[in-house]
PDB file of C-alpha atoms in Angstrom:
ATOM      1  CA  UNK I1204     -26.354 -21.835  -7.995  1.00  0.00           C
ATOM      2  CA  UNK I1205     -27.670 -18.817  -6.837  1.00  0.00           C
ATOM      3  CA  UNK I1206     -26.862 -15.169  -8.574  1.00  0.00           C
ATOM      4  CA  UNK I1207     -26.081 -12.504  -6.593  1.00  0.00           C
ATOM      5  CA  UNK I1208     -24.882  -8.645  -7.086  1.00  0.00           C
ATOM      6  CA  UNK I1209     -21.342  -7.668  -6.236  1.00  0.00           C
ATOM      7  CA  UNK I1210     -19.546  -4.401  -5.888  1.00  0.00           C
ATOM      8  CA  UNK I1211     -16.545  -3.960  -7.485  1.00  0.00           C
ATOM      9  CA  UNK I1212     -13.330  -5.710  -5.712  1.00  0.00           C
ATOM     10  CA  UNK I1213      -9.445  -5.471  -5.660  1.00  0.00           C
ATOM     11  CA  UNK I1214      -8.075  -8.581  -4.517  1.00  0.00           C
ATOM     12  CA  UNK I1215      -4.252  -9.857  -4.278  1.00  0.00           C
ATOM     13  CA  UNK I1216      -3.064 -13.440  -4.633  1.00  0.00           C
ATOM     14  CA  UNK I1217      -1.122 -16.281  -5.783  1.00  0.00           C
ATOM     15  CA  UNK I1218      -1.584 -17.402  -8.650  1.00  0.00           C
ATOM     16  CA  UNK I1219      -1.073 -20.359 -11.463  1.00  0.00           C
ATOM     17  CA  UNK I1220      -1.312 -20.839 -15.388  1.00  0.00           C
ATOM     18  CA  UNK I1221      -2.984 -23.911 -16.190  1.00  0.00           C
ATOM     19  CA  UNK I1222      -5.593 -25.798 -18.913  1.00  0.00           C
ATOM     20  CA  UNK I1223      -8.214 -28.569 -18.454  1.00  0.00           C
ATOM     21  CA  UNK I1224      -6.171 -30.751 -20.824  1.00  0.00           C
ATOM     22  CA  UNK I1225      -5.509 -34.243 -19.196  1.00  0.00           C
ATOM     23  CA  UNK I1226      -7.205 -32.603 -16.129  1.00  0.00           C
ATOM     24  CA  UNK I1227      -3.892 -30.953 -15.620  1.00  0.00           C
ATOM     25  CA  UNK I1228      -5.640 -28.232 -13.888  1.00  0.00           C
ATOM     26  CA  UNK I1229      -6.646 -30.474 -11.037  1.00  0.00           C
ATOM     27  CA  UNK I1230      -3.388 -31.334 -10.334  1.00  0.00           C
ATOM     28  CA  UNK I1231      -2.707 -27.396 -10.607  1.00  0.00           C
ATOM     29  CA  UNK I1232      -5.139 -25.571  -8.558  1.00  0.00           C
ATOM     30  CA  UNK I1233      -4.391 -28.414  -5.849  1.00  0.00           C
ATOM     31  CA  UNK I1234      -1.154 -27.369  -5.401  1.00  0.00           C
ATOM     32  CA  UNK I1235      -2.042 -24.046  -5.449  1.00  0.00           C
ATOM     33  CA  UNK I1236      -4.134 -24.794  -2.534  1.00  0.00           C
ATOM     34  CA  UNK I1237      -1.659 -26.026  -0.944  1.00  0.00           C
ATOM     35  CA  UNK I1238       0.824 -24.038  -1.060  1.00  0.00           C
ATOM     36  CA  UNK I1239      -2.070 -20.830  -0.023  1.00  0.00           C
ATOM     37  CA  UNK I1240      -2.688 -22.635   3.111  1.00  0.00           C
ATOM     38  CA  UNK I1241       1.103 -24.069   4.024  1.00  0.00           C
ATOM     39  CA  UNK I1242       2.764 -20.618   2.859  1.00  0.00           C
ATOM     40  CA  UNK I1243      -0.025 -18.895   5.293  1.00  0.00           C
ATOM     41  CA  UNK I1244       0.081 -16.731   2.006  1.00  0.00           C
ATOM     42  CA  UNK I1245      -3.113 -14.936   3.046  1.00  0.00           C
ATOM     43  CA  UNK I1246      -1.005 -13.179   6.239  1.00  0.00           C
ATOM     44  CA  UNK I1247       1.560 -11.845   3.413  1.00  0.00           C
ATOM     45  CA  UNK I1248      -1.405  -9.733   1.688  1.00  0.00           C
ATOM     46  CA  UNK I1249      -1.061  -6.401   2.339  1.00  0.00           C
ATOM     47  CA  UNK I1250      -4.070  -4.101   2.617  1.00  0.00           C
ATOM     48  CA  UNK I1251      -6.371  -7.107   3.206  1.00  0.00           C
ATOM     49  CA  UNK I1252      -9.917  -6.504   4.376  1.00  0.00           C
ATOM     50  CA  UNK I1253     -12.147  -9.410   5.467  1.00  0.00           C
ATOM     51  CA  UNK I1254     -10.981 -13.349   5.879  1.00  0.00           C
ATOM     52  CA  UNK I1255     -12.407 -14.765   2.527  1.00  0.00           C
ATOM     53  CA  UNK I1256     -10.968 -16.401   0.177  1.00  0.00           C
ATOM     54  CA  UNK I1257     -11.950 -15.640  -3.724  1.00  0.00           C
ATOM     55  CA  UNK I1258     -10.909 -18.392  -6.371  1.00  0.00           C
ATOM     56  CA  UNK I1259     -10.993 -16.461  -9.848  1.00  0.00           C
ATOM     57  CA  UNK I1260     -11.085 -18.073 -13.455  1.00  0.00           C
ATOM     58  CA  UNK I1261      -9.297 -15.353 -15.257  1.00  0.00           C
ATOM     59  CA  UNK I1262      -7.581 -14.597 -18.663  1.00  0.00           C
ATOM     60  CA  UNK I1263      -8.762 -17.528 -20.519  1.00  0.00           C
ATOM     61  CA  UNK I1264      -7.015 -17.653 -24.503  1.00  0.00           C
ATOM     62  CA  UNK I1265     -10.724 -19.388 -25.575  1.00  0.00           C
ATOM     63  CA  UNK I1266     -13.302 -21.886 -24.402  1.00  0.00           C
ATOM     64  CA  UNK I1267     -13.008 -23.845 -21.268  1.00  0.00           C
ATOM     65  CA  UNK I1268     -10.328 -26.461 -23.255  1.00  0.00           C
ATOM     66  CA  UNK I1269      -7.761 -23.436 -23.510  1.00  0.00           C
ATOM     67  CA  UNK I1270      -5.448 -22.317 -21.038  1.00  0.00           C
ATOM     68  CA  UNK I1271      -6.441 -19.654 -18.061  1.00  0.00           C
ATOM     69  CA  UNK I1272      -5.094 -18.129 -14.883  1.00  0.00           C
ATOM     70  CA  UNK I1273      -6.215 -19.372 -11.160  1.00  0.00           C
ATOM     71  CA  UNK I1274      -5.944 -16.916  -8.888  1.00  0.00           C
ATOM     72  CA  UNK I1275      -6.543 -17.550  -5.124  1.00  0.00           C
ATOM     73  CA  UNK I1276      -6.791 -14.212  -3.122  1.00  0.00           C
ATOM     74  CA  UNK I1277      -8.402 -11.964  -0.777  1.00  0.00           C
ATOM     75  CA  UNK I1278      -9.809  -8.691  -1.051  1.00  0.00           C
ATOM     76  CA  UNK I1279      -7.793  -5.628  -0.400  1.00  0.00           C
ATOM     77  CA  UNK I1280      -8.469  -1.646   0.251  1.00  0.00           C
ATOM     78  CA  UNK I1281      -5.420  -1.244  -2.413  1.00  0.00           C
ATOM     79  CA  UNK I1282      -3.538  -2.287  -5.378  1.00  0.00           C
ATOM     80  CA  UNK I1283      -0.632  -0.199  -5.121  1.00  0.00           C
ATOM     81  CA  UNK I1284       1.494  -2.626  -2.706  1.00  0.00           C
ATOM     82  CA  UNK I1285       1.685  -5.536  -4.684  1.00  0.00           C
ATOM     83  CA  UNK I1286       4.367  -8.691  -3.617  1.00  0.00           C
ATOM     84  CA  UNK I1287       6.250 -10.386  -5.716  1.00  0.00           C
ATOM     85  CA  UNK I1288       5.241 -13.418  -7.308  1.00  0.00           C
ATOM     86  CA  UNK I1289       1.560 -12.133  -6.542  1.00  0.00           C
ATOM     87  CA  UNK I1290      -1.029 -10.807  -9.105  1.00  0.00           C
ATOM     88  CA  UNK I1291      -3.053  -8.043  -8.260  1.00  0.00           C
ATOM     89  CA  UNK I1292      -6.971  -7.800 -10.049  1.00  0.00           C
ATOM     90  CA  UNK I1293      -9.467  -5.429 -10.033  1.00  0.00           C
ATOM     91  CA  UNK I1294     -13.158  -7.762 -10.222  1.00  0.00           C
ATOM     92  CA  UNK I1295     -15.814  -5.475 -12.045  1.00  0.00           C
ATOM     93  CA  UNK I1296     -19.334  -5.290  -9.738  1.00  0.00           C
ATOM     94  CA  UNK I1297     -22.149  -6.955 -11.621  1.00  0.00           C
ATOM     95  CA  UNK I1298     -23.994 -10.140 -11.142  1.00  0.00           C
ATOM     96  CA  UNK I1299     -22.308 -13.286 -10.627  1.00  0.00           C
TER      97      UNK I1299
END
C-alpha cells in the first residue's frame, strides 16, 4: 500500500451500519454495492465533482470487531444539499 497526501474532501453517499461479526459486513457492504450501482445512486449526488468512487470506514464504537459505518460516495463542491437517506462527510486532508 502506498501513502499518499490528500486535501481535505466533502463527499455524499449511501450508506450502511454494519460489524465484522460472522462476516456480516460482507454480506453488508455487498449489498451496498449493489444497490450504488443498480440505484445509479451516484447520478442522484448533487454538487458532485469528478467520477470516483470513495469507500469510507467511519464512526467505528472500538476496534475492528465493533460496529462502524460504510459509506460509498463521491466528492462534492458542497454539503449543504444533502438527500435523504444519504450521509454527508467532511474527510480531513492528511496522509492516508
Amino acid at each position: 500500500m502506498k501513502k499518499q497526501e490528500l486535501a481535505s474532501k466533502k463527499v455524499i453517499g449511501i450508506w450502511v451500519r454494519t460489524t465484522n461479526h460472522e462476516e456480516q459486513a460482507l454480506t453488508d457492504i455487498q449489498a451496498l454495492w449493489g444497490r450504488f450501482m443498480s440505484e445509479e445512486i451516484m447520478s442522484k449526488i448533487p454538487n458532485s465533482i469528478g467520477s470516483e468512487i470513495y469507500s469510507i470506514y467511519t464512526e467505528y464504537e472500538g476496534d475492528f470487531t465493533k460496529p462502524y459505518t460504510t459509506v460509498l460516495a463521491c466528492e462534492v463542491s458542497s454539503l449543504d444539499e444533502i438527500p435523504e437517506g444519504m450521509k454527508g462527510l467532511e474527510i480531513g486532508g492528511g496522509d492516508y
